[in-house]
Amino acid sequence: MGSVDLNSVDLIGRLTKDPVLRQTSNNKSVVTFNIAVNKGNEQADFIPIVVWNKQAEYVAKYFHQGDKISVNKGRLSTRTYDAGDGSKRTVIEVIAANFNGVTLVSKKKNENISVQSNITNEKEEVRNNSFNNEFSTNEISDEAIFGGKYVSENNSEEDELFKMNTGTFGNFDW
């Protein structure tokens, strides 16, 4: 058995759009969104984030465009697919895989923070409710994804994200 390498991503940035909650065919909750991570000089990197299960429901309910959030101990994931034009494309995303993986740093300016007590109560409820963030393996057909066919060997429920996004990933139009 080989050693495990380090794959840990920590980010702080602002949501570019409201997260959209979706359900996989196995009734797993998933939410995708992008955050703008300020590089200074009025420039930013736009990073796609994927959140699963109860944490996805929490994020969809309480996080909104403009909110500053932190992603802690996420993991970088890559996927490859054949595009409609015959070229191969790679998508890079951050998977927030543990409960404390995504937290609200601050609401956007001038927004009422009265939801803070609800956030705290629901976060505690979700934390106390045990859930499994491991992704089970599913057989995926060669269904067209982004006008192409999925070619990654890592088939799992998180791949359903691509089935649910026809022509878009997260909040980016590709």
PDB file of C-alpha atoms in Angstrom:
ATOM      1  CA  MET A   1       0.000   0.000   0.000  1.00  0.00           C
ATOM      2  CA  GLY A   2       1.449   3.369  -1.018  1.00  0.00           C
ATOM      3  CA  SER A   3       1.543   6.535   0.987  1.00  0.00           C
ATOM      4  CA  VAL A   4      -1.144   9.174   0.680  1.00  0.00           C
ATOM      5  CA  ASP A   5      -0.060  12.570  -0.617  1.00  0.00           C
ATOM      6  CA  LEU A   6      -1.375  15.861   0.718  1.00  0.00           C
ATOM      7  CA  ASN A   7      -4.314  17.431  -1.148  1.00  0.00           C
ATOM      8  CA  SER A   8      -5.705  20.244   0.999  1.00  0.00           C
ATOM      9  CA  VAL A   9      -7.158  23.540  -0.191  1.00  0.00           C
ATOM     10  CA  ASP A  10      -7.958  26.564   2.009  1.00  0.00           C
ATOM     11  CA  LEU A  11      -9.635  29.603   0.431  1.00  0.00           C
ATOM     12  CA  ILE A  12     -11.426  32.783   1.467  1.00  0.00           C
ATOM     13  CA  GLY A  13     -13.483  34.641  -1.096  1.00  0.00           C
ATOM     14  CA  ARG A  14     -16.877  36.032  -2.049  1.00  0.00           C
ATOM     15  CA  LEU A  15     -19.713  34.111  -3.696  1.00  0.00           C
ATOM     16  CA  THR A  16     -20.197  35.230  -7.288  1.00  0.00           C
ATOM     17  CA  LYS A  17     -23.838  34.003  -7.384  1.00  0.00           C
ATOM     18  CA  ASP A  18     -26.303  32.329  -5.036  1.00  0.00           C
ATOM     19  CA  PRO A  19     -25.554  28.601  -4.643  1.00  0.00           C
ATOM     20  CA  VAL A  20     -28.058  26.306  -6.376  1.00  0.00           C
ATOM     21  CA  LEU A  21     -29.102  23.114  -4.577  1.00  0.00           C
ATOM     22  CA  ARG A  22     -29.666  20.013  -6.707  1.00  0.00           C
ATOM     23  CA  GLN A  23     -30.436  16.353  -5.985  1.00  0.00           C
ATOM     24  CA  THR A  24     -28.659  13.419  -7.622  1.00  0.00           C
ATOM     25  CA  SER A  25     -30.627  10.413  -8.836  1.00  0.00           C
ATOM     26  CA  ASN A  26     -29.719   8.769  -5.490  1.00  0.00           C
ATOM     27  CA  ASN A  27     -31.215  11.727  -3.564  1.00  0.00           C
ATOM     28  CA  LYS A  28     -27.840  13.137  -2.498  1.00  0.00           C
ATOM     29  CA  SER A  29     -27.826  16.908  -2.115  1.00  0.00           C
ATOM     30  CA  VAL A  30     -25.154  18.810  -4.022  1.00  0.00           C
ATOM     31  CA  VAL A  31     -24.512  22.511  -4.430  1.00  0.00           C
ATOM     32  CA  THR A  32     -22.068  24.217  -6.758  1.00  0.00           C
ATOM     33  CA  PHE A  33     -20.863  27.776  -6.672  1.00  0.00           C
ATOM     34  CA  ASN A  34     -17.857  29.900  -7.493  1.00  0.00           C
ATOM     35  CA  ILE A  35     -15.934  32.180  -5.198  1.00  0.00           C
ATOM     36  CA  ALA A  36     -13.862  35.178  -6.211  1.00  0.00           C
ATOM     37  CA  VAL A  37     -10.554  35.069  -4.339  1.00  0.00           C
ATOM     38  CA  ASN A  38      -8.994  38.536  -4.312  1.00  0.00           C
ATOM     39  CA  LYS A  39      -5.411  38.635  -5.638  1.00  0.00           C
ATOM     40  CA  GLY A  40      -5.028  42.379  -5.064  1.00  0.00           C
ATOM     41  CA  ASN A  41      -4.899  45.148  -7.659  1.00  0.00           C
ATOM     42  CA  GLU A  42      -8.635  44.601  -8.264  1.00  0.00           C
ATOM     43  CA  GLN A  43      -7.989  41.131  -9.696  1.00  0.00           C
ATOM     44  CA  ALA A  44      -9.466  37.828  -8.556  1.00  0.00           C
ATOM     45  CA  ASP A  45      -9.277  34.110  -9.229  1.00  0.00           C
ATOM     46  CA  PHE A  46     -12.682  32.460  -9.723  1.00  0.00           C
ATOM     47  CA  ILE A  47     -12.689  29.024  -8.100  1.00  0.00           C
ATOM     48  CA  PRO A  48     -15.486  26.428  -8.564  1.00  0.00           C
ATOM     49  CA  ILE A  49     -16.571  24.738  -5.305  1.00  0.00           C
ATOM     50  CA  VAL A  50     -18.698  21.581  -4.848  1.00  0.00           C
ATOM     51  CA  VAL A  51     -20.416  20.740  -1.533  1.00  0.00           C
ATOM     52  CA  TRP A  52     -22.350  17.535  -0.764  1.00  0.00           C
ATOM     53  CA  ASN A  53     -25.081  16.174   1.538  1.00  0.00           C
ATOM     54  CA  LYS A  54     -26.381  18.099   4.600  1.00  0.00           C
ATOM     55  CA  GLN A  55     -23.675  20.723   4.269  1.00  0.00           C
ATOM     56  CA  ALA A  56     -24.916  21.441   0.729  1.00  0.00           C
ATOM     57  CA  GLU A  57     -28.427  22.076   2.075  1.00  0.00           C
ATOM     58  CA  TYR A  58     -26.993  24.387   4.740  1.00  0.00           C
ATOM     59  CA  VAL A  59     -24.936  26.332   2.195  1.00  0.00           C
ATOM     60  CA  ALA A  60     -27.905  26.713  -0.182  1.00  0.00           C
ATOM     61  CA  LYS A  61     -30.104  28.025   2.630  1.00  0.00           C
ATOM     62  CA  TYR A  62     -27.771  30.548   4.252  1.00  0.00           C
ATOM     63  CA  PHE A  63     -25.115  31.622   1.739  1.00  0.00           C
ATOM     64  CA  HIS A  64     -25.818  34.273  -0.897  1.00  0.00           C
ATOM     65  CA  GLN A  65     -24.089  36.226  -3.625  1.00  0.00           C
ATOM     66  CA  GLY A  66     -21.529  38.614  -2.146  1.00  0.00           C
ATOM     67  CA  ASP A  67     -21.085  36.714   1.141  1.00  0.00           C
ATOM     68  CA  LYS A  68     -17.486  36.148   2.171  1.00  0.00           C
ATOM     69  CA  ILE A  69     -16.881  32.473   2.926  1.00  0.00           C
ATOM     70  CA  SER A  70     -13.967  30.259   3.783  1.00  0.00           C
ATOM     71  CA  VAL A  71     -13.358  26.806   2.363  1.00  0.00           C
ATOM     72  CA  ASN A  72     -11.203  24.774   4.747  1.00  0.00           C
ATOM     73  CA  LYS A  73      -9.465  21.504   4.021  1.00  0.00           C
ATOM     74  CA  GLY A  74     -11.167  21.047   0.686  1.00  0.00           C
ATOM     75  CA  ARG A  75      -9.560  18.809  -1.883  1.00  0.00           C
ATOM     76  CA  LEU A  76      -8.629  19.664  -5.430  1.00  0.00           C
ATOM     77  CA  SER A  77     -10.268  17.368  -7.969  1.00  0.00           C
ATOM     78  CA  THR A  78      -9.838  17.138 -11.741  1.00  0.00           C
ATOM     79  CA  ARG A  79     -12.104  15.630 -14.371  1.00  0.00           C
ATOM     80  CA  THR A  80     -11.566  15.058 -18.061  1.00  0.00           C
ATOM     81  CA  TYR A  81     -14.220  14.784 -20.755  1.00  0.00           C
ATOM     82  CA  ASP A  82     -14.490  14.805 -24.541  1.00  0.00           C
ATOM     83  CA  ALA A  83     -16.036  18.063 -25.751  1.00  0.00           C
ATOM     84  CA  GLY A  84     -18.501  18.204 -28.624  1.00  0.00           C
ATOM     85  CA  ASP A  85     -15.769  19.476 -30.950  1.00  0.00           C
ATOM     86  CA  GLY A  86     -13.679  16.336 -30.313  1.00  0.00           C
ATOM     87  CA  SER A  87     -11.183  18.001 -27.983  1.00  0.00           C
ATOM     88  CA  LYS A  88     -10.479  16.815 -24.458  1.00  0.00           C
ATOM     89  CA  ARG A  89     -11.255  19.230 -21.646  1.00  0.00           C
ATOM     90  CA  THR A  90     -10.290  19.215 -17.995  1.00  0.00           C
ATOM     91  CA  VAL A  91     -12.309  20.733 -15.164  1.00  0.00           C
ATOM     92  CA  ILE A  92     -10.604  21.589 -11.887  1.00  0.00           C
ATOM     93  CA  GLU A  93     -12.797  22.052  -8.810  1.00  0.00           C
ATOM     94  CA  VAL A  94     -12.518  22.132  -5.031  1.00  0.00           C
ATOM     95  CA  ILE A  95     -14.563  19.506  -3.167  1.00  0.00           C
ATOM     96  CA  ALA A  96     -15.526  20.609   0.365  1.00  0.00           C
ATOM     97  CA  ALA A  97     -15.635  17.155   1.934  1.00  0.00           C
ATOM     98  CA  ASN A  98     -15.844  17.703   5.703  1.00  0.00           C
ATOM     99  CA  PHE A  99     -18.511  19.487   7.747  1.00  0.00           C
ATOM    100  CA  ASN A 100     -16.409  22.510   8.635  1.00  0.00           C
ATOM    101  CA  GLY A 101     -15.266  22.694   5.031  1.00  0.00           C
ATOM    102  CA  VAL A 102     -17.339  25.793   4.214  1.00  0.00           C
ATOM    103  CA  THR A 103     -18.111  28.547   6.701  1.00  0.00           C
ATOM    104  CA  LEU A 104     -19.636  31.999   6.478  1.00  0.00           C
ATOM    105  CA  VAL A 105     -17.062  34.700   7.236  1.00  0.00           C
ATOM    106  CA  SER A 106     -19.345  37.716   6.744  1.00  0.00           C
ATOM    107  CA  LYS A 107     -22.545  38.706   5.003  1.00  0.00           C
ATOM    108  CA  LYS A 108     -22.343  41.127   2.113  1.00  0.00           C
ATOM    109  CA  LYS A 109     -22.298  44.766   3.130  1.00  0.00           C
ATOM    110  CA  ASN A 110     -25.515  46.370   4.422  1.00  0.00           C
ATOM    111  CA  GLU A 111     -27.277  43.002   4.794  1.00  0.00           C
ATOM    112  CA  ASN A 112     -29.191  42.253   7.979  1.00  0.00           C
ATOM    113  CA  ILE A 113     -27.346  39.611  10.023  1.00  0.00           C
ATOM    114  CA  SER A 114     -30.476  38.499  11.900  1.00  0.00           C
ATOM    115  CA  VAL A 115     -30.087  35.040  10.387  1.00  0.00           C
ATOM    116  CA  GLN A 116     -26.920  34.490  12.440  1.00  0.00           C
ATOM    117  CA  SER A 117     -28.731  32.720  15.305  1.00  0.00           C
ATOM    118  CA  ASN A 118     -30.566  30.462  12.828  1.00  0.00           C
ATOM    119  CA  ILE A 119     -27.258  29.661  11.148  1.00  0.00           C
ATOM    120  CA  THR A 120     -25.654  28.772  14.474  1.00  0.00           C
ATOM    121  CA  ASN A 121     -28.572  26.563  15.548  1.00  0.00           C
ATOM    122  CA  GLU A 122     -28.832  24.741  12.225  1.00  0.00           C
ATOM    123  CA  LYS A 123     -25.065  24.301  11.967  1.00  0.00           C
ATOM    124  CA  GLU A 124     -25.058  22.634  15.388  1.00  0.00           C
ATOM    125  CA  GLU A 125     -27.963  20.395  14.336  1.00  0.00           C
ATOM    126  CA  VAL A 126     -26.146  19.337  11.170  1.00  0.00           C
ATOM    127  CA  ARG A 127     -22.896  18.769  13.083  1.00  0.00           C
ATOM    128  CA  ASN A 128     -24.700  16.525  15.592  1.00  0.00           C
ATOM    129  CA  ASN A 129     -26.356  14.555  12.805  1.00  0.00           C
ATOM    130  CA  SER A 130     -23.847  12.013  11.565  1.00  0.00           C
ATOM    131  CA  PHE A 131     -23.632  11.718   7.822  1.00  0.00           C
ATOM    132  CA  ASN A 132     -21.219  10.125   5.419  1.00  0.00           C
ATOM    133  CA  ASN A 133     -19.337  12.309   2.968  1.00  0.00           C
ATOM    134  CA  GLU A 134     -17.729   9.345   1.232  1.00  0.00           C
ATOM    135  CA  PHE A 135     -18.902   9.046  -2.340  1.00  0.00           C
ATOM    136  CA  SER A 136     -20.098   5.619  -3.425  1.00  0.00           C
ATOM    137  CA  THR A 137     -19.182   4.341  -6.856  1.00  0.00           C
ATOM    138  CA  ASN A 138     -21.888   4.319  -9.515  1.00  0.00           C
ATOM    139  CA  GLU A 139     -21.882   3.038 -13.046  1.00  0.00           C
ATOM    140  CA  ILE A 140     -22.158   6.034 -15.371  1.00  0.00           C
ATOM    141  CA  SER A 141     -23.250   5.732 -18.968  1.00  0.00           C
ATOM    142  CA  ASP A 142     -21.429   7.495 -21.765  1.00  0.00           C
ATOM    143  CA  GLU A 143     -24.115  10.141 -21.629  1.00  0.00           C
ATOM    144  CA  ALA A 144     -23.134  13.352 -23.354  1.00  0.00           C
ATOM    145  CA  ILE A 145     -21.747  15.842 -20.875  1.00  0.00           C
ATOM    146  CA  PHE A 146     -20.920  19.354 -22.038  1.00  0.00           C
ATOM    147  CA  GLY A 147     -21.523  18.128 -25.570  1.00  0.00           C
ATOM    148  CA  GLY A 148     -19.022  15.291 -25.126  1.00  0.00           C
ATOM    149  CA  LYS A 149     -18.561  11.994 -23.304  1.00  0.00           C
ATOM    150  CA  TYR A 150     -17.232  11.580 -19.809  1.00  0.00           C
ATOM    151  CA  VAL A 151     -13.883   9.789 -19.927  1.00  0.00           C
ATOM    152  CA  SER A 152     -12.559   9.914 -16.368  1.00  0.00           C
ATOM    153  CA  GLU A 153     -11.953   6.584 -14.659  1.00  0.00           C
ATOM    154  CA  ASN A 154     -13.140   7.986 -11.314  1.00  0.00           C
ATOM    155  CA  ASN A 155     -16.899   7.304 -11.536  1.00  0.00           C
ATOM    156  CA  SER A 156     -18.781   8.341  -8.400  1.00  0.00           C
ATOM    157  CA  GLU A 157     -21.887  10.163  -7.277  1.00  0.00           C
ATOM    158  CA  GLU A 158     -20.096  13.459  -7.558  1.00  0.00           C
ATOM    159  CA  ASP A 159     -19.977  12.775 -11.305  1.00  0.00           C
ATOM    160  CA  GLU A 160     -23.740  13.263 -11.353  1.00  0.00           C
ATOM    161  CA  LEU A 161     -22.988  16.942 -10.966  1.00  0.00           C
ATOM    162  CA  PHE A 162     -21.972  16.910 -14.608  1.00  0.00           C
ATOM    163  CA  LYS A 163     -25.196  15.204 -15.651  1.00  0.00           C
ATOM    164  CA  MET A 164     -27.192  17.923 -13.903  1.00  0.00           C
ATOM    165  CA  ASN A 165     -25.258  20.781 -15.513  1.00  0.00           C
ATOM    166  CA  THR A 166     -25.915  20.884 -19.223  1.00  0.00           C
ATOM    167  CA  GLY A 167     -23.500  23.358 -20.713  1.00  0.00           C
ATOM    168  CA  THR A 168     -22.465  24.925 -17.418  1.00  0.00           C
ATOM    169  CA  PHE A 169     -20.293  24.045 -14.492  1.00  0.00           C
ATOM    170  CA  GLY A 170     -21.123  25.688 -11.207  1.00  0.00           C
ATOM    171  CA  ASN A 171     -22.044  29.219 -12.153  1.00  0.00           C
ATOM    172  CA  PHE A 172     -19.695  29.488 -15.136  1.00  0.00           C
ATOM    173  CA  ASP A 173     -20.933  29.130 -18.690  1.00  0.00           C
ATOM    174  CA  TRP A 174     -18.366  27.091 -20.611  1.00  0.00           C
TER     175      TRP A 174
END
